[in-house]
C-alpha cells in the first residue's frame, strides 16, 4: 500500500512537471510569434532601404513643407521604440500626463485579479494612468466632444499639444473631412510619442509579453494609437514596419484582440514577404481559432505557394511547408466556399461556370434570412474584409493559375461525395465552421475593427445595435461592455443624449443638416489651424524628392536620418 501511495505521488509530480513544461513551451511560442523586431519599427529606415535617402527625406512630414535643414547630430531627438520626435513639434514642456504602470495583483480589485489569473498567455499586465493635470484637460475635451465642437478640440491640441485623446480625435476629424492623410498621421504619431514618454521601464512594448487592460478607457487610447499608426504605415507602403506594429498590437491583448489585429496580421505579413511566419502562425497560434477565419485559410495556402516558388528558384530541397500549397488551397476552398465567388470577382478571375448556383458554394439558409436589409453575418464580414485587403495578391498570373487548379481539384472532391468511400470529412468541417460563424451575432472585436478599418461600405453590414450606438467616438470607438471609465460622472449622460454626429463620429445622422459646405468650411479651418500652430505638414510620396544634397557632412545629419 505504501508503494502504491509513493507511486501515485510520483505520478502526480510527473504530471505537474509535464504541465509546467507544456505551459513554458506554450509561453515561448506565444512570445516568439508576438515579439516585434525593433530595428524594423522605423518607417523612415524602411523607405531608405527601398528608395534611398532622398526618398526618405521627401516622405518625412517635417521636411515636406518647411524644407530640409541640417541639424547638429547631438541636437537630433532620440528615436524611441515606435516614434522619432520631429524638431517641428511643439516643445515638451512637461510630462504628457499619461503613464503605463504595472498592475499590482495584490493591490488591485477582484475583477482585475481574476482577469490576470485567467490569462494563459504568460504576459505581464499593465494599465495606462492619467495625471491630475491630464484629467482636468480630459474633462474639457469630453465636453467638446459632447458639444460636437471640432474647433474646441483643435484649440485643446494647440494649448495641450500632447493630449493623446484630443490628438486621436482631431486626426480622425481631419481624415474624415477630406484632409491630408499625412497631417492626420502626424497627429497619431505625436500621440504615440506622448504615450512612450510614460512607459514604465519594465513595459517593453516590443517584447511580446506586455499586456494592457482594455477595459480601462485610459488604456484604450494606446490600442487605438497603435492601430491608427499601423494603418498610416500601410498607406505609405511601409509593409515590414506595419507588420511589426501589427504583431505589437496583438501582443497587448492576445486573447481579447479588441481591434481585430488578427484580421490584418496575415495580410501585412504577406505584403512584407514574411511567408514562413504566416505558415508558422497558422499552425501554432492557440489563442483564437484562426482555422475558422477565411483570410488565414487562404493566406496560409498562398504563403506556402510563395515559399515553394522561392525554394524552386534557389533549387533547394523543399523543407517548408510540410504540405503542398495546393492541398492547403483546396482545404481553404472547401472550408470557406462562400469566399470563392467574392475573391474571384474582386481579383478579376474567370469563375468556373459550375460554381454559379452550386449548392456547396451558396450562403447557408441562416445567412439568407437577413437580420436587416444590409446586415452581414460574422462570416460575410470576415470574407469581405479579407477580399477587400488581399485581392490584389491573387491577381498575379501564376497565382491565378494556381487558384484555378485548386478550384478544379476542390470541385472534383465535391463531385466525389456520393461515390462509394468518398471523403466527407471536409463537408463536416465546413458545416462546423458555418454553424459557428454564419450568425448575425458579430463579435465586439470584429465590429470595432470594421468601424476603424476605413471601409465605409462594410459599416452598413454591422448589427443595428452597433450602427445606432451614440457613445462611440473616434477617440474611443465602441467602448466594451465591461468599460471602466472614471470620467463618466463628469459628463453624466450627455453623450447618450446627443442626436447630432460630429465629424469623427462613426455614423452620420441623417438629420444633421447641410453637410457639403459646412464640412468644407470646417476642414479649411482645421487644416489652417494645424499648419499654423501644430508644427506638422503632410507626408510626401516616397521617391518624389529631386534634392541631391544628402546633408551628411561630418557632425550634421538630416532630421529623418537614423541615429548613429
Coordinates of C-alpha atoms in Angstrom, one line a residue:
X1 CA 0.0 0.0 0.0
X2 CA 2.9 2.4 0.8
X3 CA 4.5 1.5 -2.5
X4 CA 1.2 2.4 -4.3
X5 CA 1.0 5.7 -2.4
X6 CA 4.5 6.5 -3.3
X7 CA 4.0 5.6 -7.0
X8 CA 0.8 7.7 -7.0
X9 CA 2.8 10.6 -5.6
X10 CA 5.5 10.2 -8.2
X11 CA 2.8 10.1 -10.9
X12 CA 1.2 13.3 -9.6
X13 CA 4.6 15.1 -9.5
X14 CA 5.4 14.0 -13.1
X15 CA 2.0 15.2 -14.3
X16 CA 2.6 18.6 -12.7
X17 CA 6.1 18.8 -14.1
X18 CA 4.8 17.9 -17.6
X19 CA 2.1 20.6 -17.3
X20 CA 4.6 23.2 -16.2
X21 CA 6.9 22.2 -19.1
X22 CA 4.0 22.4 -21.5
X23 CA 3.0 25.8 -20.2
X24 CA 6.6 27.1 -20.6
X25 CA 6.7 25.9 -24.1
X26 CA 3.3 27.5 -24.8
X27 CA 4.5 30.8 -23.4
X28 CA 7.7 30.6 -25.5
X29 CA 5.7 30.0 -28.7
X30 CA 3.4 32.9 -28.0
X31 CA 6.3 35.3 -27.2
X32 CA 8.1 34.3 -30.4
X33 CA 5.0 34.9 -32.5
X34 CA 4.3 38.3 -30.9
X35 CA 7.7 39.8 -30.4
X36 CA 8.4 42.7 -32.7
X37 CA 11.8 43.3 -34.4
X38 CA 12.7 46.7 -33.0
X39 CA 15.1 47.6 -35.9
X40 CA 12.1 47.1 -38.3
X41 CA 9.9 49.5 -36.4
X42 CA 11.4 52.6 -38.2
X43 CA 9.4 53.6 -41.2
X44 CA 12.0 56.1 -42.5
X45 CA 14.6 53.4 -42.4
X46 CA 12.4 51.1 -44.4
X47 CA 11.8 53.8 -47.0
X48 CA 15.6 54.4 -47.2
X49 CA 16.1 50.7 -47.8
X50 CA 13.5 50.7 -50.6
X51 CA 14.2 54.1 -52.3
X52 CA 17.3 55.7 -50.8
X53 CA 17.9 58.7 -48.5
X54 CA 16.4 61.3 -50.8
X55 CA 13.0 59.5 -50.8
X56 CA 13.1 59.2 -47.1
X57 CA 13.6 62.9 -46.8
X58 CA 10.7 63.6 -49.2
X59 CA 8.5 61.2 -47.2
X60 CA 9.3 62.9 -43.9
X61 CA 6.5 65.1 -42.8
X62 CA 8.8 67.7 -41.2
X63 CA 10.7 68.2 -44.5
X64 CA 7.8 68.1 -46.9
X65 CA 6.7 71.7 -46.1
X66 CA 9.5 73.6 -44.3
X67 CA 12.3 72.3 -46.5
X68 CA 15.3 70.1 -45.4
X69 CA 17.6 71.5 -42.9
X70 CA 20.8 70.2 -41.4
X71 CA 20.9 69.8 -37.7
X72 CA 23.9 69.1 -35.4
X73 CA 23.8 65.4 -34.5
X74 CA 23.8 66.0 -30.8
X75 CA 20.6 68.1 -31.1
X76 CA 18.7 65.4 -33.0
X77 CA 15.8 64.0 -31.0
X78 CA 16.4 60.4 -30.0
X79 CA 14.2 57.8 -31.6
X80 CA 12.0 55.8 -29.2
X81 CA 10.7 52.3 -29.9
X82 CA 7.7 53.5 -32.1
X83 CA 8.4 57.1 -32.9
X84 CA 11.1 59.7 -33.6
X85 CA 10.0 63.2 -32.4
X86 CA 10.3 65.9 -35.0
X87 CA 12.1 69.2 -34.4
X88 CA 9.0 71.0 -35.7
X89 CA 6.8 69.6 -33.0
X90 CA 5.9 71.8 -30.0
X91 CA 8.4 71.5 -27.1
X92 CA 7.6 69.0 -24.5
X93 CA 7.5 71.4 -21.5
X94 CA 6.2 68.9 -19.0
X95 CA 5.2 65.2 -18.9
X96 CA 2.2 64.5 -21.2
X97 CA 0.3 63.1 -18.3
X98 CA -0.1 59.5 -19.4
X99 CA 1.9 56.7 -17.8
X100 CA 1.9 53.0 -18.3
X101 CA 2.3 51.3 -14.9
X102 CA 2.4 47.6 -13.9
X103 CA -0.7 46.3 -12.2
X104 CA 0.0 45.1 -8.7
X105 CA -2.1 41.9 -8.4
X106 CA -2.1 42.0 -4.6
X107 CA -3.5 45.6 -4.6
X108 CA -5.9 45.6 -7.5
X109 CA -9.6 44.9 -7.4
X110 CA -11.1 41.4 -7.6
X111 CA -12.3 41.6 -11.2
X112 CA -8.8 42.7 -12.4
X113 CA -7.2 40.0 -10.3
X114 CA -9.5 37.4 -11.9
X115 CA -8.6 38.7 -15.3
X116 CA -4.9 38.4 -14.6
X117 CA -5.1 34.9 -13.1
X118 CA -7.2 33.7 -16.1
X119 CA -4.6 34.9 -18.6
X120 CA -2.8 31.9 -20.0
X121 CA -0.5 33.8 -22.4
X122 CA 2.3 34.3 -19.9
X123 CA 2.4 38.1 -20.1
X124 CA 2.8 40.8 -17.5
X125 CA -0.2 43.2 -17.0
X126 CA -0.1 47.0 -17.2
X127 CA -2.6 49.9 -17.3
X128 CA -2.4 53.5 -18.5
X129 CA -2.9 56.1 -15.8
X130 CA -3.7 59.8 -16.2
X131 CA -2.1 62.5 -14.1
X132 CA -4.2 65.1 -12.3
X133 CA -3.3 67.7 -14.9
X134 CA -4.3 65.4 -17.7
X135 CA -7.6 64.6 -16.0
X136 CA -8.5 68.3 -15.8
X137 CA -7.9 68.7 -19.6
X138 CA -9.7 65.5 -20.3
X139 CA -12.9 66.8 -18.9
X140 CA -12.7 69.9 -21.2
X141 CA -12.0 67.5 -24.1
X142 CA -15.0 65.3 -23.3
X143 CA -17.3 68.3 -23.1
X144 CA -16.0 69.5 -26.5
X145 CA -16.8 66.0 -27.9
X146 CA -20.3 66.1 -26.4
X147 CA -20.9 69.6 -27.8
X148 CA -19.8 68.4 -31.3
X149 CA -17.2 71.2 -31.2
X150 CA -14.3 70.3 -33.5
X151 CA -12.8 73.8 -33.2
X152 CA -12.7 73.4 -29.4
X153 CA -10.8 70.1 -29.9
X154 CA -8.3 71.8 -32.1
X155 CA -7.9 74.5 -29.5
X156 CA -7.2 71.9 -26.9
X157 CA -4.5 70.4 -29.1
X158 CA -3.0 73.9 -29.5
X159 CA -2.9 74.6 -25.8
X160 CA -2.1 71.0 -24.8
X161 CA -0.1 69.6 -27.8
X162 CA 0.5 66.2 -26.3
X163 CA -3.1 65.4 -25.1
X164 CA -3.4 61.9 -26.6
X165 CA -7.2 61.6 -26.9
X166 CA -7.6 65.1 -28.5
X167 CA -4.8 64.2 -30.9
X168 CA -6.5 61.0 -31.9
X169 CA -9.9 62.7 -32.3
X170 CA -8.5 65.6 -34.3
X171 CA -6.6 63.2 -36.6
X172 CA -9.8 61.3 -37.4
X173 CA -11.7 64.6 -38.0
X174 CA -9.1 65.8 -40.5
X175 CA -9.1 62.4 -42.2
X176 CA -12.9 62.0 -42.4
X177 CA -13.5 65.6 -43.7
X178 CA -11.1 65.1 -46.6
X179 CA -7.9 66.5 -45.2
X180 CA -4.3 65.4 -45.8
X181 CA -3.6 61.9 -44.5
X182 CA -0.1 63.0 -43.8
X183 CA -1.3 65.6 -41.3
X184 CA -3.7 63.1 -39.7
X185 CA -0.8 60.6 -39.4
X186 CA 1.5 63.1 -37.8
X187 CA -1.1 63.7 -35.0
X188 CA -1.3 60.0 -34.3
X189 CA 2.5 59.7 -34.2
X190 CA 2.6 62.6 -31.7
X191 CA 0.1 60.8 -29.6
X192 CA 2.2 57.6 -29.6
X193 CA 5.2 59.7 -28.7
X194 CA 3.3 61.1 -25.7
X195 CA 2.4 57.6 -24.6
X196 CA 6.1 56.4 -25.0
X197 CA 7.2 59.2 -22.7
X198 CA 5.3 57.5 -19.9
X199 CA 6.3 53.8 -20.4
X200 CA 7.4 52.2 -17.2
X201 CA 10.9 50.7 -17.6
X202 CA 9.5 47.2 -17.4
X203 CA 6.9 47.9 -20.1
X204 CA 8.7 46.6 -23.2
X205 CA 6.0 47.0 -25.8
X206 CA 8.0 45.2 -28.4
X207 CA 8.9 42.1 -26.4
X208 CA 5.5 40.3 -26.9
X209 CA 4.9 39.9 -23.2
X210 CA 3.3 43.3 -22.2
X211 CA -0.4 43.0 -21.7
X212 CA -2.7 46.1 -21.4
X213 CA -6.1 46.2 -19.7
X214 CA -8.5 47.2 -22.4
X215 CA -11.4 47.7 -20.1
X216 CA -9.9 51.0 -18.9
X217 CA -10.6 54.0 -21.0
X218 CA -7.2 55.4 -20.2
X219 CA -5.6 52.3 -21.8
X220 CA -7.8 52.1 -24.9
X221 CA -6.1 55.2 -26.4
X222 CA -2.8 53.3 -26.7
X223 CA -4.6 50.5 -28.5
X224 CA -6.2 52.9 -31.0
X225 CA -3.0 54.9 -31.5
X226 CA -1.1 51.7 -32.4
X227 CA -3.8 50.6 -34.8
X228 CA -4.0 54.0 -36.5
X229 CA -0.2 54.2 -36.8
X230 CA -0.3 50.7 -38.4
X231 CA -2.9 52.0 -40.9
X232 CA -0.9 55.0 -41.9
X233 CA 2.3 52.9 -42.3
X234 CA 0.4 50.7 -44.7
X235 CA -0.8 53.7 -46.7
X236 CA 2.9 54.7 -47.1
X237 CA 3.8 51.3 -48.3
X238 CA 5.9 50.5 -45.2
X239 CA 4.8 47.0 -45.1
X240 CA 7.5 45.5 -42.9
X241 CA 7.0 48.2 -40.3
X242 CA 3.3 47.8 -40.4
X243 CA 3.7 44.0 -39.9
X244 CA 5.9 44.5 -36.8
X245 CA 3.4 47.1 -35.4
X246 CA 0.6 44.6 -36.1
X247 CA 2.3 42.0 -34.0
X248 CA 2.8 44.5 -31.3
X249 CA -0.9 45.5 -31.3
X250 CA -1.9 41.8 -31.0
X251 CA 0.5 41.3 -28.1
X252 CA -1.2 43.9 -26.0
X253 CA -4.2 41.6 -25.6
X254 CA -3.7 38.3 -27.5
X255 CA -6.9 36.6 -26.3
X256 CA -9.3 39.5 -26.4
X257 CA -7.8 41.1 -29.5
X258 CA -10.1 44.1 -29.2
X259 CA -9.1 45.7 -32.5
X260 CA -9.1 42.6 -34.6
X261 CA -5.3 42.6 -35.1
X262 CA -5.6 39.0 -36.4
X263 CA -7.7 40.3 -39.3
X264 CA -4.8 42.3 -40.7
X265 CA -1.8 40.3 -39.5
X266 CA -1.8 37.7 -42.3
X267 CA -2.2 40.5 -44.9
X268 CA 0.6 42.6 -43.6
X269 CA 2.8 39.5 -43.2
X270 CA 2.2 38.6 -46.9
X271 CA 2.9 42.2 -48.1
X272 CA 6.1 42.1 -46.1
X273 CA 7.1 38.7 -47.7
X274 CA 7.1 37.0 -44.2
X275 CA 5.7 33.8 -45.7
X276 CA 7.3 31.4 -43.1
X277 CA 5.7 33.5 -40.4
X278 CA 2.2 33.1 -41.9
X279 CA 2.6 29.3 -42.1
X280 CA 4.0 29.0 -38.6
X281 CA 1.4 31.3 -37.0
X282 CA -1.5 29.4 -38.6
X283 CA 0.0 26.2 -37.2
X284 CA 0.9 27.4 -33.7
X285 CA -1.4 30.1 -32.6
X286 CA -3.5 28.8 -29.7
X287 CA -5.5 31.8 -28.5
X288 CA -8.0 32.2 -31.3
X289 CA -9.5 29.8 -33.9
X290 CA -7.6 31.1 -37.0
X291 CA -8.7 27.9 -38.7
X292 CA -12.2 29.4 -38.8
X293 CA -11.0 32.6 -40.5
X294 CA -11.1 32.7 -44.3
X295 CA -8.3 35.2 -44.5
X296 CA -5.9 32.9 -42.7
X297 CA -7.0 29.9 -44.6
X298 CA -6.2 31.4 -48.0
X299 CA -3.2 33.3 -46.7
X300 CA -1.6 30.2 -45.3
X301 CA -2.0 28.5 -48.7
X302 CA -0.6 31.5 -50.6
X303 CA 2.3 31.7 -48.2
X304 CA 3.1 28.1 -48.8
X305 CA 2.9 28.7 -52.6
X306 CA 5.3 31.6 -52.3
X307 CA 7.8 29.5 -50.2
X308 CA 7.6 26.7 -52.8
X309 CA 8.4 29.3 -55.5
X310 CA 11.3 30.7 -53.6
X311 CA 12.8 27.2 -53.0
X312 CA 12.3 26.2 -56.6
X313 CA 14.2 29.4 -57.7
X314 CA 17.0 28.6 -55.3
X315 CA 16.9 24.9 -56.3
X316 CA 16.8 23.9 -52.7
X317 CA 15.2 20.7 -51.4
X318 CA 11.7 21.5 -50.1
X319 CA 11.8 21.8 -46.3
X320 CA 8.8 24.0 -45.5
X321 CA 5.9 24.0 -45.7
X322 CA 5.2 20.4 -44.8
X323 CA 2.1 20.2 -47.0
X324 CA 1.8 21.1 -50.7
X325 CA 0.3 24.6 -51.1
X326 CA -2.3 23.3 -53.5
X327 CA -3.6 20.9 -50.8
X328 CA -3.8 23.9 -48.4
X329 CA -5.7 25.9 -51.1
X330 CA -8.2 23.1 -51.7
X331 CA -8.7 22.9 -47.9
X332 CA -9.4 26.7 -47.8
X333 CA -11.9 26.5 -50.7
X334 CA -13.7 23.5 -49.2
X335 CA -13.9 25.1 -45.7
X336 CA -14.8 28.6 -46.9
X337 CA -16.7 28.1 -50.2
X338 CA -18.7 31.4 -49.9
X339 CA -15.3 33.3 -50.2
X340 CA -14.7 31.8 -53.7
X341 CA -17.1 33.9 -55.8
X342 CA -16.2 37.0 -53.9
X343 CA -12.5 36.6 -54.2
X344 CA -12.6 35.5 -57.8
X345 CA -14.7 38.5 -58.7
X346 CA -12.6 41.1 -56.8
X347 CA -9.4 39.6 -58.3
X348 CA -10.9 39.6 -61.9
X349 CA -10.6 35.9 -62.3
X350 CA -12.9 33.9 -64.6
X351 CA -15.1 31.8 -62.3
X352 CA -15.9 28.2 -63.3
X353 CA -19.5 28.2 -64.5
X354 CA -20.2 25.1 -62.3
X355 CA -19.8 27.4 -59.2
X356 CA -22.8 29.6 -60.1
X357 CA -25.8 28.1 -58.4
X358 CA -23.8 25.2 -56.9
X359 CA -25.4 24.5 -53.5
X360 CA -22.0 23.9 -51.9
X361 CA -20.9 27.5 -52.6
X362 CA -24.2 29.2 -51.6
X363 CA -24.7 31.1 -48.4
X364 CA -26.3 29.0 -45.6
X365 CA -30.0 29.3 -45.1
X366 CA -29.4 31.2 -41.9
X367 CA -27.5 33.9 -43.7
X368 CA -30.3 34.3 -46.3
X369 CA -32.8 35.1 -43.5
X370 CA -31.3 38.5 -43.1
X371 CA -31.5 40.4 -39.8
X372 CA -31.8 43.6 -41.7
X373 CA -31.6 45.0 -45.2
X374 CA -27.8 45.4 -45.1
X375 CA -26.7 43.4 -42.1
X376 CA -24.0 40.8 -42.7
X377 CA -23.2 37.6 -40.8
X378 CA -19.9 37.2 -39.0
X379 CA -18.6 35.1 -41.8
X380 CA -19.7 37.5 -44.5
X381 CA -17.9 40.4 -42.8
X382 CA -14.7 38.3 -42.5
X383 CA -14.9 37.3 -46.2
X384 CA -15.4 41.0 -47.2
X385 CA -12.5 42.2 -45.0
X386 CA -10.2 39.6 -46.4
X387 CA -11.1 40.1 -50.0
X388 CA -11.0 43.9 -49.9
X389 CA -7.5 43.9 -48.5
X390 CA -5.9 40.9 -50.1
X391 CA -7.5 40.6 -53.6
X392 CA -4.5 42.2 -55.3
X393 CA -2.2 39.5 -54.0
X394 CA -4.2 37.0 -56.1
X395 CA -4.1 38.9 -59.4
X396 CA -0.7 37.6 -60.4
X397 CA -0.9 35.3 -63.4
X398 CA 0.9 32.4 -61.8
X399 CA -1.3 32.7 -58.7
X400 CA -4.4 32.8 -60.9
X401 CA -3.4 29.5 -62.5
X402 CA -2.8 28.1 -59.0
X403 CA -6.2 29.2 -57.9
X404 CA -7.9 27.8 -60.9
X405 CA -6.2 24.4 -60.4
X406 CA -7.1 24.4 -56.7
X407 CA -10.8 25.1 -57.5
X408 CA -10.8 22.3 -60.1
X409 CA -9.5 19.8 -57.5
X410 CA -12.0 21.1 -54.9
X411 CA -14.9 20.6 -57.3
X412 CA -13.6 17.0 -58.0
X413 CA -13.7 16.3 -54.3
X414 CA -17.2 17.7 -54.0
X415 CA -18.4 15.6 -57.0
X416 CA -16.9 12.5 -55.4
X417 CA -19.0 12.9 -52.2
X418 CA -21.7 10.4 -53.4
X419 CA -19.1 7.9 -54.7
X420 CA -18.6 4.8 -52.7
X421 CA -16.0 5.5 -50.0
X422 CA -15.9 9.2 -50.9
X423 CA -14.3 11.6 -48.3
X424 CA -16.9 13.6 -46.4
X425 CA -14.7 15.0 -43.6
X426 CA -14.4 18.3 -45.4
X427 CA -18.2 18.7 -45.6
X428 CA -18.4 18.2 -41.8
X429 CA -15.6 20.7 -41.3
X430 CA -17.4 23.3 -43.5
X431 CA -20.6 22.7 -41.5
X432 CA -18.8 23.2 -38.2
X433 CA -17.4 26.5 -39.4
X434 CA -20.7 27.7 -40.8
X435 CA -22.5 26.7 -37.7
X436 CA -20.1 28.8 -35.6
X437 CA -19.6 31.8 -38.0
X438 CA -22.7 32.2 -40.1
X439 CA -24.6 34.1 -37.5
X440 CA -25.7 37.7 -37.1
X441 CA -24.1 37.7 -33.7
X442 CA -20.9 39.6 -34.6
X443 CA -18.1 39.7 -32.0
X444 CA -17.4 43.1 -30.5
X445 CA -13.8 43.0 -31.7
X446 CA -14.9 42.4 -35.3
X447 CA -17.4 45.3 -35.1
X448 CA -14.8 47.6 -33.7
X449 CA -12.4 46.6 -36.4
X450 CA -14.9 47.4 -39.1
X451 CA -15.5 50.8 -37.5
X452 CA -11.8 51.8 -37.7
X453 CA -10.9 49.9 -40.9
X454 CA -11.7 52.8 -43.3
X455 CA -14.0 50.5 -45.3
X456 CA -17.2 52.6 -45.3
X457 CA -19.3 50.1 -47.3
X458 CA -18.8 47.5 -44.6
X459 CA -20.2 49.7 -41.8
X460 CA -23.7 49.2 -43.1
X461 CA -23.2 45.5 -42.6
X462 CA -22.8 45.8 -38.8
X463 CA -25.6 44.9 -36.4
X464 CA -28.2 47.5 -35.7
X465 CA -27.1 47.9 -32.1
X466 CA -23.6 49.0 -33.3
X467 CA -24.9 51.3 -36.0
X468 CA -27.2 53.0 -33.6
X469 CA -24.7 53.4 -30.8
X470 CA -24.3 57.0 -29.9
X471 CA -21.4 56.7 -27.4
X472 CA -18.9 55.5 -30.0
X473 CA -16.5 58.3 -30.9
X474 CA -13.2 58.4 -32.8
X475 CA -11.0 58.6 -29.7
X476 CA -12.8 55.6 -28.2
X477 CA -14.7 53.5 -30.7
X478 CA -17.3 51.1 -29.3
X479 CA -16.4 51.0 -25.6
X480 CA -16.6 47.4 -24.3
X481 CA -19.5 46.2 -22.1
X482 CA -17.1 45.9 -19.1
X483 CA -15.9 49.5 -19.6
X484 CA -14.1 51.2 -16.7
X485 CA -14.5 54.9 -17.2
X486 CA -13.7 57.3 -14.3
X487 CA -14.9 60.2 -16.4
X488 CA -18.5 59.1 -16.9
X489 CA -19.5 61.0 -13.8
X490 CA -18.2 64.3 -15.2
X491 CA -20.3 64.2 -18.4
X492 CA -23.2 62.2 -17.0
X493 CA -25.5 61.0 -19.7
X494 CA -24.7 63.8 -22.2
X495 CA -23.1 61.5 -24.8
X496 CA -26.2 59.4 -24.9
X497 CA -28.4 62.4 -25.3
X498 CA -26.7 63.8 -28.3
X499 CA -28.6 63.3 -31.6
X500 CA -26.0 65.1 -33.9
X501 CA -22.9 63.3 -35.0
X502 CA -19.8 65.4 -35.2
X503 CA -17.1 64.7 -37.8
X504 CA -15.1 61.9 -36.2
X505 CA -18.1 60.0 -35.0
X506 CA -18.6 56.8 -36.9
X507 CA -22.2 57.2 -38.3
X508 CA -23.5 60.5 -39.5
X509 CA -27.1 61.4 -38.5
X510 CA -29.4 61.8 -41.5
X511 CA -30.9 64.9 -39.8
X512 CA -27.6 66.6 -39.1
X513 CA -28.2 69.3 -41.7
X514 CA -26.4 70.6 -44.7
X515 CA -23.0 68.8 -44.9
X516 CA -21.1 69.8 -48.0
X517 CA -20.3 73.5 -47.5
X518 CA -20.2 73.1 -43.7
X519 CA -17.7 70.2 -43.9
X520 CA -15.6 72.1 -46.4
X521 CA -15.5 75.2 -44.2
X522 CA -14.6 73.1 -41.1
X523 CA -11.9 71.3 -43.0
X524 CA -10.3 74.5 -44.1
X525 CA -10.4 76.0 -40.6
X526 CA -8.8 72.9 -39.1
X527 CA -6.1 72.4 -41.7
X528 CA -5.2 76.1 -41.4
X529 CA -5.0 75.7 -37.7
X530 CA -2.9 72.6 -37.9
X531 CA -0.4 74.1 -40.4
X532 CA -0.1 77.4 -38.5
X533 CA 0.1 76.2 -34.9
X534 CA 0.8 72.5 -34.6
X535 CA 4.1 72.3 -36.5
X536 CA 3.2 69.4 -38.8
X537 CA 3.0 69.1 -42.5
X538 CA 1.7 66.4 -44.9
X539 CA 3.7 63.4 -45.8
X540 CA 5.1 63.4 -49.3
X541 CA 5.2 60.4 -51.5
X542 CA 8.4 58.3 -51.4
X543 CA 10.7 59.0 -54.3
X544 CA 9.5 62.5 -55.2
X545 CA 12.4 64.5 -53.9
X546 CA 14.8 65.9 -56.5
X547 CA 17.2 67.4 -53.9
X548 CA 20.6 65.8 -54.2
X549 CA 22.1 67.3 -51.1
X550 CA 22.1 64.5 -48.6
X551 CA 23.4 66.7 -45.7
X552 CA 25.8 64.1 -44.4
X553 CA 28.7 66.4 -43.6
X554 CA 30.6 65.4 -40.5
X555 CA 28.7 66.4 -37.4
X556 CA 25.5 67.0 -39.1
X557 CA 22.6 64.9 -40.4
X558 CA 19.1 65.3 -41.8
X559 CA 16.2 65.3 -39.4
X560 CA 14.9 62.0 -40.8
X561 CA 18.2 60.1 -40.6
X562 CA 18.8 57.2 -38.2
X563 CA 20.8 57.8 -35.0
X564 CA 24.4 56.9 -35.2

